[in-house]
PDB file of C-alpha atoms in Angstrom:
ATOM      1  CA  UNK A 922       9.361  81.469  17.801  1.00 47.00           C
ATOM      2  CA  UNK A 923       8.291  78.304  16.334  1.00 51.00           C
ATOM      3  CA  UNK A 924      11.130  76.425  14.333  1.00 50.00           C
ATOM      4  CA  UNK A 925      10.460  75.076  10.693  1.00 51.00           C
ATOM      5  CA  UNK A 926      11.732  71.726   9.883  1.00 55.00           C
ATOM      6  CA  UNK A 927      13.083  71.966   6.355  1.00 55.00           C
ATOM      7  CA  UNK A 928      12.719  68.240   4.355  1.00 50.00           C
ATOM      8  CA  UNK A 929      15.258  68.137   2.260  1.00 53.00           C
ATOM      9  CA  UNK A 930      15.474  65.753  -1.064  1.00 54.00           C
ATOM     10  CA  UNK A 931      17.762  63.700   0.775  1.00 58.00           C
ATOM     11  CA  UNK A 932      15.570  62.668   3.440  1.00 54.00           C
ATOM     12  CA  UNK A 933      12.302  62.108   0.996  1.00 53.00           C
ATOM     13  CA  UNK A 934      14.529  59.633  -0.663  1.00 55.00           C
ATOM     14  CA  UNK A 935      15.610  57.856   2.701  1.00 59.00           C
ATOM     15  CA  UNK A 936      12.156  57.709   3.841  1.00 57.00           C
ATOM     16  CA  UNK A 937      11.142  56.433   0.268  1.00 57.00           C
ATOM     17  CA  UNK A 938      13.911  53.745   0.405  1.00 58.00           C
ATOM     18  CA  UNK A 939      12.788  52.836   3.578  1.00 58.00           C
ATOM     19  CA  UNK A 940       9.304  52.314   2.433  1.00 56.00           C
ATOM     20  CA  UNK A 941      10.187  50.450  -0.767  1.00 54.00           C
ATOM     21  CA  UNK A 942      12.754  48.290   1.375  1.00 58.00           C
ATOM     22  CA  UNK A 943       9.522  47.227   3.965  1.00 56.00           C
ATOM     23  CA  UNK A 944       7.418  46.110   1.233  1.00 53.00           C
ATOM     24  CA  UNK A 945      10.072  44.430  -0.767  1.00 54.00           C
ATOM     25  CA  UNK A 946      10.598  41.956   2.244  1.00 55.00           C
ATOM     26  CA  UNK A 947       6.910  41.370   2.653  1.00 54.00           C
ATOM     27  CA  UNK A 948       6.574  40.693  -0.749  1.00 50.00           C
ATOM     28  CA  UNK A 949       9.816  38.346  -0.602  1.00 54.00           C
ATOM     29  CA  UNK A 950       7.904  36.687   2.511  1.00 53.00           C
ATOM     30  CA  UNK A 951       4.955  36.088   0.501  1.00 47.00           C
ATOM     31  CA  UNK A 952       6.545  34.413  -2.213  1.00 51.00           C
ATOM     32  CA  UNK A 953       8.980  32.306   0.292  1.00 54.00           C
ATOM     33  CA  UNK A 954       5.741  31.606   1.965  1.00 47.00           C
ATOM     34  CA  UNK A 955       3.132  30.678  -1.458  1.00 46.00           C
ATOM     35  CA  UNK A 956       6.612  28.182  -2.769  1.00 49.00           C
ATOM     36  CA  UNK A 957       7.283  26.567   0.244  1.00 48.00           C
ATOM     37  CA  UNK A 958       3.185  26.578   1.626  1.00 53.00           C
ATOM     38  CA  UNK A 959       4.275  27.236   4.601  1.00 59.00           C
ATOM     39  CA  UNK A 960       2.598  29.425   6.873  1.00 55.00           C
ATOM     40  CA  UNK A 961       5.448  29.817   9.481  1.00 62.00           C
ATOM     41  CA  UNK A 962       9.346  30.021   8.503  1.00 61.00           C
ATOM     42  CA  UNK A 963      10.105  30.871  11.879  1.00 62.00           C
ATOM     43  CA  UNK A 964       9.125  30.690  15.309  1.00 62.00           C
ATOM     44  CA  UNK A 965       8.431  34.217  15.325  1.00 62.00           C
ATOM     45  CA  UNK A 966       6.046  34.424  12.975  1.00 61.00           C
ATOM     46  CA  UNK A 967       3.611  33.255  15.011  1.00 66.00           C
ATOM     47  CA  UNK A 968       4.586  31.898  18.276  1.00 75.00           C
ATOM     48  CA  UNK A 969       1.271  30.521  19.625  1.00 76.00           C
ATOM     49  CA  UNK A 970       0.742  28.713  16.053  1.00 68.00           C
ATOM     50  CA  UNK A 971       4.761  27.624  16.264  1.00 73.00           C
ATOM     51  CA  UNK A 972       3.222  25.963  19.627  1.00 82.00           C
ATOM     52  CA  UNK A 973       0.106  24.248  18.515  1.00 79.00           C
ATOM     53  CA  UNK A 974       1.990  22.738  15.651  1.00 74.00           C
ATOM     54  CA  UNK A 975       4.202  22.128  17.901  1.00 82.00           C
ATOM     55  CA  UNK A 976       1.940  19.925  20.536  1.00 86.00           C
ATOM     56  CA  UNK A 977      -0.186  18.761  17.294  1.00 83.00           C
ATOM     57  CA  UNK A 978       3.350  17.149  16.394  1.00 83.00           C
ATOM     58  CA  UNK A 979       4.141  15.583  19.538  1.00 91.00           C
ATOM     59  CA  UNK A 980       0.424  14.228  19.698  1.00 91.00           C
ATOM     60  CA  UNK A 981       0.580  12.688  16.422  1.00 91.00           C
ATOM     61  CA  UNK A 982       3.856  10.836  16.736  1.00 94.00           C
ATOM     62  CA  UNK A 983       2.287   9.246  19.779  1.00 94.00           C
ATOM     63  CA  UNK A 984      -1.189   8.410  18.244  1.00 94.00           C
ATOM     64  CA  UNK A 985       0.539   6.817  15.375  1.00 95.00           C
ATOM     65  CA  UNK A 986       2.890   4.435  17.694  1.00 96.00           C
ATOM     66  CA  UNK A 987      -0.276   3.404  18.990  1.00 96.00           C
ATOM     67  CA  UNK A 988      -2.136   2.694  15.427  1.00 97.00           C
ATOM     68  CA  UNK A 989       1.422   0.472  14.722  1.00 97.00           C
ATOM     69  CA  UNK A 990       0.529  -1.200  18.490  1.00 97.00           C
ATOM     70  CA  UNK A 991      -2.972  -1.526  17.143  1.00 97.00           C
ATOM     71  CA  UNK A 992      -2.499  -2.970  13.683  1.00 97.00           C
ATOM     72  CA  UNK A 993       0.091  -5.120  15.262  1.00 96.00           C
ATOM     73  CA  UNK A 994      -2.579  -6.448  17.552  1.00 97.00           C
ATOM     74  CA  UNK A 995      -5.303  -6.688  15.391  1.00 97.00           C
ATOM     75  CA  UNK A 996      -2.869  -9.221  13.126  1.00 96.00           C
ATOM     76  CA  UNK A 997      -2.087 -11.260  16.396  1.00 96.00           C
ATOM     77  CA  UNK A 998      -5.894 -11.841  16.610  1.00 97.00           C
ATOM     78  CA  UNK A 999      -7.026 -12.213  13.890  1.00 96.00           C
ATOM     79  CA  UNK A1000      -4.260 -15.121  13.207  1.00 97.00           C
ATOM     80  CA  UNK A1001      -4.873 -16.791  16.736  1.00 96.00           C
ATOM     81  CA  UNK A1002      -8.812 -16.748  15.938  1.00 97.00           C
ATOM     82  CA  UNK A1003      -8.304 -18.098  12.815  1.00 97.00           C
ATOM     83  CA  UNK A1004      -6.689 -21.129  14.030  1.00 97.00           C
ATOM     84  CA  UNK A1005      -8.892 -21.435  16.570  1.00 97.00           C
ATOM     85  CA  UNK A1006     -12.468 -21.480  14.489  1.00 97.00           C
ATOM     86  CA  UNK A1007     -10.320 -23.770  11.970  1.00 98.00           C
ATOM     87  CA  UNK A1008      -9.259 -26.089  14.867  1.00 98.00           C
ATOM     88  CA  UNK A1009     -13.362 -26.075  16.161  1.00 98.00           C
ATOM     89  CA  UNK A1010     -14.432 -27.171  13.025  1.00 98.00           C
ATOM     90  CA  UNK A1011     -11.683 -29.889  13.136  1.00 98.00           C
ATOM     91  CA  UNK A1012     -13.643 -30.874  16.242  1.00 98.00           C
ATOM     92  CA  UNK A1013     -16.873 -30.845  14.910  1.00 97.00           C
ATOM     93  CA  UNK A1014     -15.529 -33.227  12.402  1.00 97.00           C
ATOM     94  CA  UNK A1015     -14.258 -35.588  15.458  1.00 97.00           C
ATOM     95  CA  UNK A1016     -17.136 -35.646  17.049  1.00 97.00           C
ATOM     96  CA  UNK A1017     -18.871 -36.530  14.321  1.00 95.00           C
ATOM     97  CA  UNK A1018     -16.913 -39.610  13.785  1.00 95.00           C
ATOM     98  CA  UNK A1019     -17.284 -40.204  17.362  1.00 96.00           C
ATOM     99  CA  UNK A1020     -20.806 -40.206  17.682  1.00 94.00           C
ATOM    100  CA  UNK A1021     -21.242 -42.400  14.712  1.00 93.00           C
ATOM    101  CA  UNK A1022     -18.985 -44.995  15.595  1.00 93.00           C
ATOM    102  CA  UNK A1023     -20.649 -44.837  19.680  1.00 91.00           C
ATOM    103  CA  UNK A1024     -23.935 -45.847  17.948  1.00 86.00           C
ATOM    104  CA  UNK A1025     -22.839 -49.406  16.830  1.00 79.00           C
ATOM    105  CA  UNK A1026     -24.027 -48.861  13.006  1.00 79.00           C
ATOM    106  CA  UNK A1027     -19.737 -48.957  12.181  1.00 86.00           C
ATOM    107  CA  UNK A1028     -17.895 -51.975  12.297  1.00 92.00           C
ATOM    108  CA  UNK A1029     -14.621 -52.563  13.483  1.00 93.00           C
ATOM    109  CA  UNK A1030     -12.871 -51.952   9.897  1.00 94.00           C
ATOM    110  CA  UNK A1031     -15.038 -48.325   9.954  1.00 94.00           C
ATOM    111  CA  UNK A1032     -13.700 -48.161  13.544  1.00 95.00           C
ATOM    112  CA  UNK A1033     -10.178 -48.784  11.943  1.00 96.00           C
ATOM    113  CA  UNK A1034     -10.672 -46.446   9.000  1.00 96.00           C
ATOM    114  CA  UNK A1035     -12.211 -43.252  11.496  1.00 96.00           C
ATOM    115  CA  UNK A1036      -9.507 -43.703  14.565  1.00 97.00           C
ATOM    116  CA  UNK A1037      -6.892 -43.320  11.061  1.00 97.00           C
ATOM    117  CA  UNK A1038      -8.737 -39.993  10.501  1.00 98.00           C
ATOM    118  CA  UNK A1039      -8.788 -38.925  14.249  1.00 98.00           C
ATOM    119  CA  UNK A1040      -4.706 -39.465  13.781  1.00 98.00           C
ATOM    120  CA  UNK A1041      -4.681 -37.171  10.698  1.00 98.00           C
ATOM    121  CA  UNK A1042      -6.924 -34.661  12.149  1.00 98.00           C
ATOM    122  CA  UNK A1043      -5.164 -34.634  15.596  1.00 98.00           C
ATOM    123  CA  UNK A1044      -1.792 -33.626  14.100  1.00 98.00           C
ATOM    124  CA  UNK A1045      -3.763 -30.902  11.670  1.00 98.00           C
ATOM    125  CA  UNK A1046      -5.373 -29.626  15.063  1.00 98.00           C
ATOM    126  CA  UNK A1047      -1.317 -29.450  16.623  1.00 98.00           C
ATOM    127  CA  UNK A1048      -0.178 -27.627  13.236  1.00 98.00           C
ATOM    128  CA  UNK A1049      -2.601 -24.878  14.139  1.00 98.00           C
ATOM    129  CA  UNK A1050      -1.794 -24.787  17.746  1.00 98.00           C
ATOM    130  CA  UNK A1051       1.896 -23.840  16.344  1.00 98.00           C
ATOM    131  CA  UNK A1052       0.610 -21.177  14.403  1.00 97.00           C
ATOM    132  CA  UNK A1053       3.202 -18.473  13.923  1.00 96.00           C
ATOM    133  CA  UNK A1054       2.639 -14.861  13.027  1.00 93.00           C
ATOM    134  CA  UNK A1055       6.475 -13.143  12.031  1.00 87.00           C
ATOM    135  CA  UNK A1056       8.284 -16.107  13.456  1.00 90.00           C
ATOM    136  CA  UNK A1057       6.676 -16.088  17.121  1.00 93.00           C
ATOM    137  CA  UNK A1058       4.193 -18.694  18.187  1.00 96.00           C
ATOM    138  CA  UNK A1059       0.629 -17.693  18.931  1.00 96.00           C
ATOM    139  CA  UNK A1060      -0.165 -20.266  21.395  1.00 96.00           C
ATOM    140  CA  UNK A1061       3.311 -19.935  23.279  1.00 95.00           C
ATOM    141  CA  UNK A1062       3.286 -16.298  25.160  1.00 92.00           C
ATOM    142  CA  UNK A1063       6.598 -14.715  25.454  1.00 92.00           C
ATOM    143  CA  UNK A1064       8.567 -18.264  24.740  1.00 92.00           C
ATOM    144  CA  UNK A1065      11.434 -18.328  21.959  1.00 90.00           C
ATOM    145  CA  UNK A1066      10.793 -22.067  21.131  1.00 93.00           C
ATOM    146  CA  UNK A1067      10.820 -22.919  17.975  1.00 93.00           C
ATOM    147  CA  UNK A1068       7.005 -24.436  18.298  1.00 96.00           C
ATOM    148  CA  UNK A1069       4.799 -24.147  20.903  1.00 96.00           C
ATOM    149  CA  UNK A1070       3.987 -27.879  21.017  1.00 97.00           C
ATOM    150  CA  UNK A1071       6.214 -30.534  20.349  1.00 96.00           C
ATOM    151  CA  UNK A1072       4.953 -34.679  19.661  1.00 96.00           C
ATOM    152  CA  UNK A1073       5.764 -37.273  21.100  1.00 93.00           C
ATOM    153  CA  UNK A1074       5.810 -37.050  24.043  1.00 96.00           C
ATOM    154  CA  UNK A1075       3.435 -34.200  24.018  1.00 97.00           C
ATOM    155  CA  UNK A1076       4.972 -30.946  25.155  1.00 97.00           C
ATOM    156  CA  UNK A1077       3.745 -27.343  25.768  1.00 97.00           C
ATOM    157  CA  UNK A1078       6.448 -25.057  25.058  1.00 96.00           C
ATOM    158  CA  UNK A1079       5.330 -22.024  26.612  1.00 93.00           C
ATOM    159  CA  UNK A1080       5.445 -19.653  29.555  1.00 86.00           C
ATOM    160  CA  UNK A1081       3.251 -19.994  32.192  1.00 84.00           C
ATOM    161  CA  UNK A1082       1.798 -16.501  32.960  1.00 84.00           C
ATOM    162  CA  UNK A1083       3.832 -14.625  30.228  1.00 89.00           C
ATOM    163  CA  UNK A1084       1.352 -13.383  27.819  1.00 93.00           C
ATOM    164  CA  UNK A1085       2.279 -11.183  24.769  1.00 95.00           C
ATOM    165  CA  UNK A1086       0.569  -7.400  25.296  1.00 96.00           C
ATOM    166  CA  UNK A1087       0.438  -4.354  23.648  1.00 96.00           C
ATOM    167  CA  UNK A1088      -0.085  -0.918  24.465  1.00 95.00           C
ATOM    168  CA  UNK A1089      -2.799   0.786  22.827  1.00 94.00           C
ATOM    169  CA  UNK A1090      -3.001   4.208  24.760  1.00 91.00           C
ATOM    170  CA  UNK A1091      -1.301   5.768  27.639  1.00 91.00           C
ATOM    171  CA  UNK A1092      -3.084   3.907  30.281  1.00 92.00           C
ATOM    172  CA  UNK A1093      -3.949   0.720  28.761  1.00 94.00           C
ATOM    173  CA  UNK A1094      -2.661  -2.314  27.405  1.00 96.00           C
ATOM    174  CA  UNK A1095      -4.104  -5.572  26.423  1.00 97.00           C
ATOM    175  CA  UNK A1096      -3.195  -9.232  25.725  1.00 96.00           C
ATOM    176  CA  UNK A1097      -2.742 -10.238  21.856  1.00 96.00           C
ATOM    177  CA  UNK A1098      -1.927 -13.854  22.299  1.00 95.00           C
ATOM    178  CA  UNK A1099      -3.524 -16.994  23.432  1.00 95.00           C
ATOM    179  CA  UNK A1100      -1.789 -19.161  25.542  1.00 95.00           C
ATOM    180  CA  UNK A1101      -2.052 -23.097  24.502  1.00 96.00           C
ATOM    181  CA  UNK A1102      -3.151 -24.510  27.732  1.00 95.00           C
ATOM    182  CA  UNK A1103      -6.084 -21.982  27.789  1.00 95.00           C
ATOM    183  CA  UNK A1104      -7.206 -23.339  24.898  1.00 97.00           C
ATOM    184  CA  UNK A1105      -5.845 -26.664  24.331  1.00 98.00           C
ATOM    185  CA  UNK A1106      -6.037 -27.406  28.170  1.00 97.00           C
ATOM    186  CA  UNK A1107      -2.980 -28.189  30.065  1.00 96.00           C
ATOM    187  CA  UNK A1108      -0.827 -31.445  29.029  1.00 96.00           C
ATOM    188  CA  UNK A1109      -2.246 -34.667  30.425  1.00 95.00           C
ATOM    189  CA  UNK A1110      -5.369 -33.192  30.311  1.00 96.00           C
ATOM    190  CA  UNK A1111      -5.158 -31.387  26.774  1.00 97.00           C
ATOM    191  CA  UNK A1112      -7.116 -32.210  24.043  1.00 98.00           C
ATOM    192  CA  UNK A1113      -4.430 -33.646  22.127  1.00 98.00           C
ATOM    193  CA  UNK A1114      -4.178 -36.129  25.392  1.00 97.00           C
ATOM    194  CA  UNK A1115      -7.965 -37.108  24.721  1.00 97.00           C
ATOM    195  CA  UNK A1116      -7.806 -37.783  20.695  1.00 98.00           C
ATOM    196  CA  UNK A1117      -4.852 -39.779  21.401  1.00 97.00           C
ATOM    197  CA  UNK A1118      -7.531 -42.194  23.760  1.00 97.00           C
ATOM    198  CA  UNK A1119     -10.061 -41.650  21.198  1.00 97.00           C
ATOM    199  CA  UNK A1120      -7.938 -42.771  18.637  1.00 97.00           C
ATOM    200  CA  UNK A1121      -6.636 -46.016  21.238  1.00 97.00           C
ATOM    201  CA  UNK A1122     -10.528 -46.641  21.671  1.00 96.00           C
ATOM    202  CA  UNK A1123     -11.493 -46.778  18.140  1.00 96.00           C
ATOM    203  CA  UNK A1124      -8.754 -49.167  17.460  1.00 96.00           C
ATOM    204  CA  UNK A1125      -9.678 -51.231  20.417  1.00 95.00           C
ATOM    205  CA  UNK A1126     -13.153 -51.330  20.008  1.00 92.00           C
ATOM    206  CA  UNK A1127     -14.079 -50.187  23.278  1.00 94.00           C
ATOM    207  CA  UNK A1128     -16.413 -47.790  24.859  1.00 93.00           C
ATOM    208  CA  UNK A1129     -16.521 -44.174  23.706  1.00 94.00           C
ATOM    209  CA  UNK A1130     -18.898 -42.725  25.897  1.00 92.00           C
ATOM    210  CA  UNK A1131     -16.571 -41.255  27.995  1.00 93.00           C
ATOM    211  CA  UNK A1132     -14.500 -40.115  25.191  1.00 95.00           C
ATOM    212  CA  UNK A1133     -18.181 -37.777  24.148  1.00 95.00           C
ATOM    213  CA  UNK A1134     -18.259 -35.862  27.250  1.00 95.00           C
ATOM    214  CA  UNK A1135     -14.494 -35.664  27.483  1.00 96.00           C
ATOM    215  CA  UNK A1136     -14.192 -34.430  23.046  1.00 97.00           C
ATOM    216  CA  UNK A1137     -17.078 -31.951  24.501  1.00 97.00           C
ATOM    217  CA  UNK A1138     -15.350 -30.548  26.925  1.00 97.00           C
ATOM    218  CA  UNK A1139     -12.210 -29.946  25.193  1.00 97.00           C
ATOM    219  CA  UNK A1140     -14.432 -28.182  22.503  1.00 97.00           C
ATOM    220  CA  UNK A1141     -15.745 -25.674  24.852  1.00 97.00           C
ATOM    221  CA  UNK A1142     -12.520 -24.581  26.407  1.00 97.00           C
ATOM    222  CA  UNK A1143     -11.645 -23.748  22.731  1.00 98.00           C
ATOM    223  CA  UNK A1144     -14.688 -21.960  22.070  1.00 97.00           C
ATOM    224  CA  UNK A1145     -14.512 -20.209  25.542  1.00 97.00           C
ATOM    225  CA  UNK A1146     -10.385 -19.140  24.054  1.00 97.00           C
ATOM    226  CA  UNK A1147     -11.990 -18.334  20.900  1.00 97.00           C
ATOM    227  CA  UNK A1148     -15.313 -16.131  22.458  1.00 97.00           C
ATOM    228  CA  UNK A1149     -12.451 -14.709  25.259  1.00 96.00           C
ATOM    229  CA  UNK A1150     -10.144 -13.266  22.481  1.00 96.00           C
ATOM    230  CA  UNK A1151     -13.102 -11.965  20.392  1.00 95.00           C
ATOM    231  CA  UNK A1152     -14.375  -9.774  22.749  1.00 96.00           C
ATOM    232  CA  UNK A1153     -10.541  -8.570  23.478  1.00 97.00           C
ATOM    233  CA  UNK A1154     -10.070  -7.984  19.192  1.00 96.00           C
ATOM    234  CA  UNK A1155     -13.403  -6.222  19.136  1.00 96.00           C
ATOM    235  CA  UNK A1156     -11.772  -3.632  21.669  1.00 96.00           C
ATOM    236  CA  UNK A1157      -8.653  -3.456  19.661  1.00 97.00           C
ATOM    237  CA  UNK A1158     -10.527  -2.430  16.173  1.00 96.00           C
ATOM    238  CA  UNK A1159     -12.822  -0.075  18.389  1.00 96.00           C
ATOM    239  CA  UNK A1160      -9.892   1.758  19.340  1.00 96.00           C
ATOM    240  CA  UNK A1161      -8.094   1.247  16.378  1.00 96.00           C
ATOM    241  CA  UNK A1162     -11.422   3.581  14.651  1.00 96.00           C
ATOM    242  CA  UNK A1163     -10.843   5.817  17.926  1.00 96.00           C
ATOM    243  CA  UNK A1164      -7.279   6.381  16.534  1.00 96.00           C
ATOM    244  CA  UNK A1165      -7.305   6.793  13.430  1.00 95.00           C
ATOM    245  CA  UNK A1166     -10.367   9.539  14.128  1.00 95.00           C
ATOM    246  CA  UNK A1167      -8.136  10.908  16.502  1.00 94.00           C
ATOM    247  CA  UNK A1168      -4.847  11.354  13.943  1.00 93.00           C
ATOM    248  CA  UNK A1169      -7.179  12.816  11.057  1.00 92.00           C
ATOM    249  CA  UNK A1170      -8.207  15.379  13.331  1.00 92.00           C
ATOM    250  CA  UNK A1171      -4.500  16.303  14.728  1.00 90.00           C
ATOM    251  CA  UNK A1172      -3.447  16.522  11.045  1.00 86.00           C
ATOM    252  CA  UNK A1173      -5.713  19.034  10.362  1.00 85.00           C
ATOM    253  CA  UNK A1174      -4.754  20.951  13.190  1.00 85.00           C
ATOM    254  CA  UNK A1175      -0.858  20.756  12.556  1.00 78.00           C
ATOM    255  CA  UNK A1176      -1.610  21.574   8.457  1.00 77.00           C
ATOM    256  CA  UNK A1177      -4.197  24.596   9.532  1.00 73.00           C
ATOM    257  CA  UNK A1178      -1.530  25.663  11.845  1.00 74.00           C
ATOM    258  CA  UNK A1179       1.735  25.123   9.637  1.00 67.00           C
ATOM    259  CA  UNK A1180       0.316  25.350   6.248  1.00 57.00           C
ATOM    260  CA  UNK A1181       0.088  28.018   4.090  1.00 51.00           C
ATOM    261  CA  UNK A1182      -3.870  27.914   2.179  1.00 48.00           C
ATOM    262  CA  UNK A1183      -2.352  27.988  -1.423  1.00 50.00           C
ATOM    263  CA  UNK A1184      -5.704  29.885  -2.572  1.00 52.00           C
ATOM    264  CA  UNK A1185      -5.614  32.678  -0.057  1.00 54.00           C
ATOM    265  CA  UNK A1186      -1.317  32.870  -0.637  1.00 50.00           C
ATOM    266  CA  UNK A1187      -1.842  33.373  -4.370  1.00 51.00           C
ATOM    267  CA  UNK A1188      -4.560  36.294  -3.568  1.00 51.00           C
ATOM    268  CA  UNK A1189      -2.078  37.935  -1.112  1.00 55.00           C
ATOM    269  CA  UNK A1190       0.938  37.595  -2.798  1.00 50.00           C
ATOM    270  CA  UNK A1191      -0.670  39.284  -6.029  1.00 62.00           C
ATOM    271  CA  UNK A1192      -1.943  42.020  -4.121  1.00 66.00           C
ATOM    272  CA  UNK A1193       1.877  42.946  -2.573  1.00 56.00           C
ATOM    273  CA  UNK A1194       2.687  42.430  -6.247  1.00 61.00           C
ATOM    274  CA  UNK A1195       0.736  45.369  -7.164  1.00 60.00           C
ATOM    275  CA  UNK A1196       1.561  47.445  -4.009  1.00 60.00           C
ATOM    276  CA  UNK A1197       5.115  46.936  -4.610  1.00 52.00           C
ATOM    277  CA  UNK A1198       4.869  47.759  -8.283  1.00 65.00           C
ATOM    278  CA  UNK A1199       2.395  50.863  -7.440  1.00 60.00           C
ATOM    279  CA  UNK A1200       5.345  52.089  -4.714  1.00 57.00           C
ATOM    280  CA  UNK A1201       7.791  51.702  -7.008  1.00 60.00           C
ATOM    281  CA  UNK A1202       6.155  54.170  -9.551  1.00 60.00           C
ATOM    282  CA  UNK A1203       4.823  56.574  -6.813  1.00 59.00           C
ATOM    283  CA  UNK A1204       8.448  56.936  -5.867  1.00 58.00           C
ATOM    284  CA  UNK A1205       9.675  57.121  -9.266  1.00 59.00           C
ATOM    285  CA  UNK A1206       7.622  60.168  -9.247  1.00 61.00           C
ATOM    286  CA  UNK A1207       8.090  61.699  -5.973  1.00 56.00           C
ATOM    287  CA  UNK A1208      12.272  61.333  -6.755  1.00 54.00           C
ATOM    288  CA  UNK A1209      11.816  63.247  -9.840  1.00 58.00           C
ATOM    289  CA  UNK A1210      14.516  66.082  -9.510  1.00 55.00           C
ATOM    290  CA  UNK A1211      15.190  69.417 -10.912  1.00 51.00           C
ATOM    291  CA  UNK A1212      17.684  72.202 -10.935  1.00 45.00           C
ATOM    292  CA  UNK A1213      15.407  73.911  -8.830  1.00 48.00           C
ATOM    293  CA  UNK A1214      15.247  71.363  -6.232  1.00 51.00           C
ATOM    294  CA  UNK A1215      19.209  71.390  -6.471  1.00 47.00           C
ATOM    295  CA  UNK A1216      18.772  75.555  -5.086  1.00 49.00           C
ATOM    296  CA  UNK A1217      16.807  74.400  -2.140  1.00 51.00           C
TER     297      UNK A1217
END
């Protein structure tokens, strides 16, 4: 004989509760969700998109420590080349002088008058080979001296074979600095070393043929820093694009992941509006009682 479950008023109103009670929490989700635009409270609202927001957060902390090496590196360079193409056209100007005083059309008072602007431009040339960029020298690698040249006598304050680098990706890193006796040439030798003779052989009225070739080649080894650097910068603000690319496109990937879409949050969370207001008067209804349902 087949047995008849009997539902009793009692358990229409459990089941009813029960119903109400699920999409009271999903609409209390939805509106925790649309005010904080979140799309996950909890781990367990989505466990794979918990993880790619996850990795997407890890990746962009690293990519942006390497946009700060970057735009650290890119001011390095940009303040060593500027002292450099300032200190080539301070040669350009000595060699000038030079070659017009070599030709015999300048007296010895002219002589006088250019080896007194050789001085003035020689110590301009030193100021920019102690160029400083947040209190470290550009021209002095890893050294803590004050300047990276000192006068008098002449003195390169560096370290030899301790250049300044910074890492600009997990496998790479690359110089930032220049140091002095690559560009300057090393003292004795240096091109400070030759406009002090220039200036001697001005005064002196001697030959200054030798002091052409030698102004030459001290130009060169600038422009050779200057052209060495250049190409090194040029990587830096390629990958410096590379990066930035890179951290727009992990930001949308941790905000499509994390994120609630505001638009789509407003459409859901009016639709479990209206369910939960269309429950609530279903049940209204289906709780209606009467003394008959009382003789059940």
């Amino acid at each position: 004989m087949t047995m008849m479950n009997r539902v009793t008023s009692s358990m229409t109103a459990a089941a009813t509760r029960a119903n109400l009670q699920d999409s009271a929490k999903s609409l209390a989700e939805l509106q925790t969700k649309a005010a904080s635009r979140q799309a996950i409270s909890r781990p367990s609202d989505d466990p794979a998109g918990t993880r790619t927001a996850m990795t997407a957060r890890a990746e962009l902390a690293r990519t942006t420590q390497y946009e700060r090496n970057l735009q650290n590196a890119d001011t390095w360079m940009r303040t060593a080349d500027s002292a450099l193409q300032s200190g080539l056209d301070i040669m350009t100007r000595i060699q000038d002088l030079t070659l017009a005083a070599a030709n015999g059309t300048v007296n010895q008072a002219g002589r006088d008058a250019s080896a007194a602007e050789v001085d003035q431009l020689r110590s301009e040339l030193l100021s920019l080979a102690n160029t400083q960029i947040l209190g470290r020298n550009v021209f002095a690698g890893t050294s803590a001296e004050s300047a990276a040249y000192t006068d008098n006598p002449l003195t390169w304050n560096g370290t030899d074979g301790a250049t300044v680098e910074r890492r600009i990706s997990d496998h790479t890193t690359i110089q930032v600095d220049i140091p002095g006796e690559s560009a300057f040439g090393p003292v004795g030798n240096s091109v400070f070393d030759a406009l002090t003779q220039l200036s001697a052989t001005l005064r002196s009225g001697g030959d200054l043929s030798g002091s052409i070739g030698t102004l030459e080649s001290s130009r060169q080894l600038m422009s050779d820093a200057l052209t060495a650097s250049g190409a090194r910068h040029a990587t830096v603000g390629r990958t410096l694009e590379a990066v930035r690319t890179q951290l727009t496109e992990l930001e949308a990937t941790r905000t499509s992941t994390e994120e609630a879409d505001l638009a789509e949050s407003a459409v859901e969370l009016q639709m479990q509006q209206l369910n939960y207001q269309a429950a609530l008067a279903v049940s209204a209804q289906a709780l209606q009682t009467s003394l008959l349902d009382y003789l059940r």
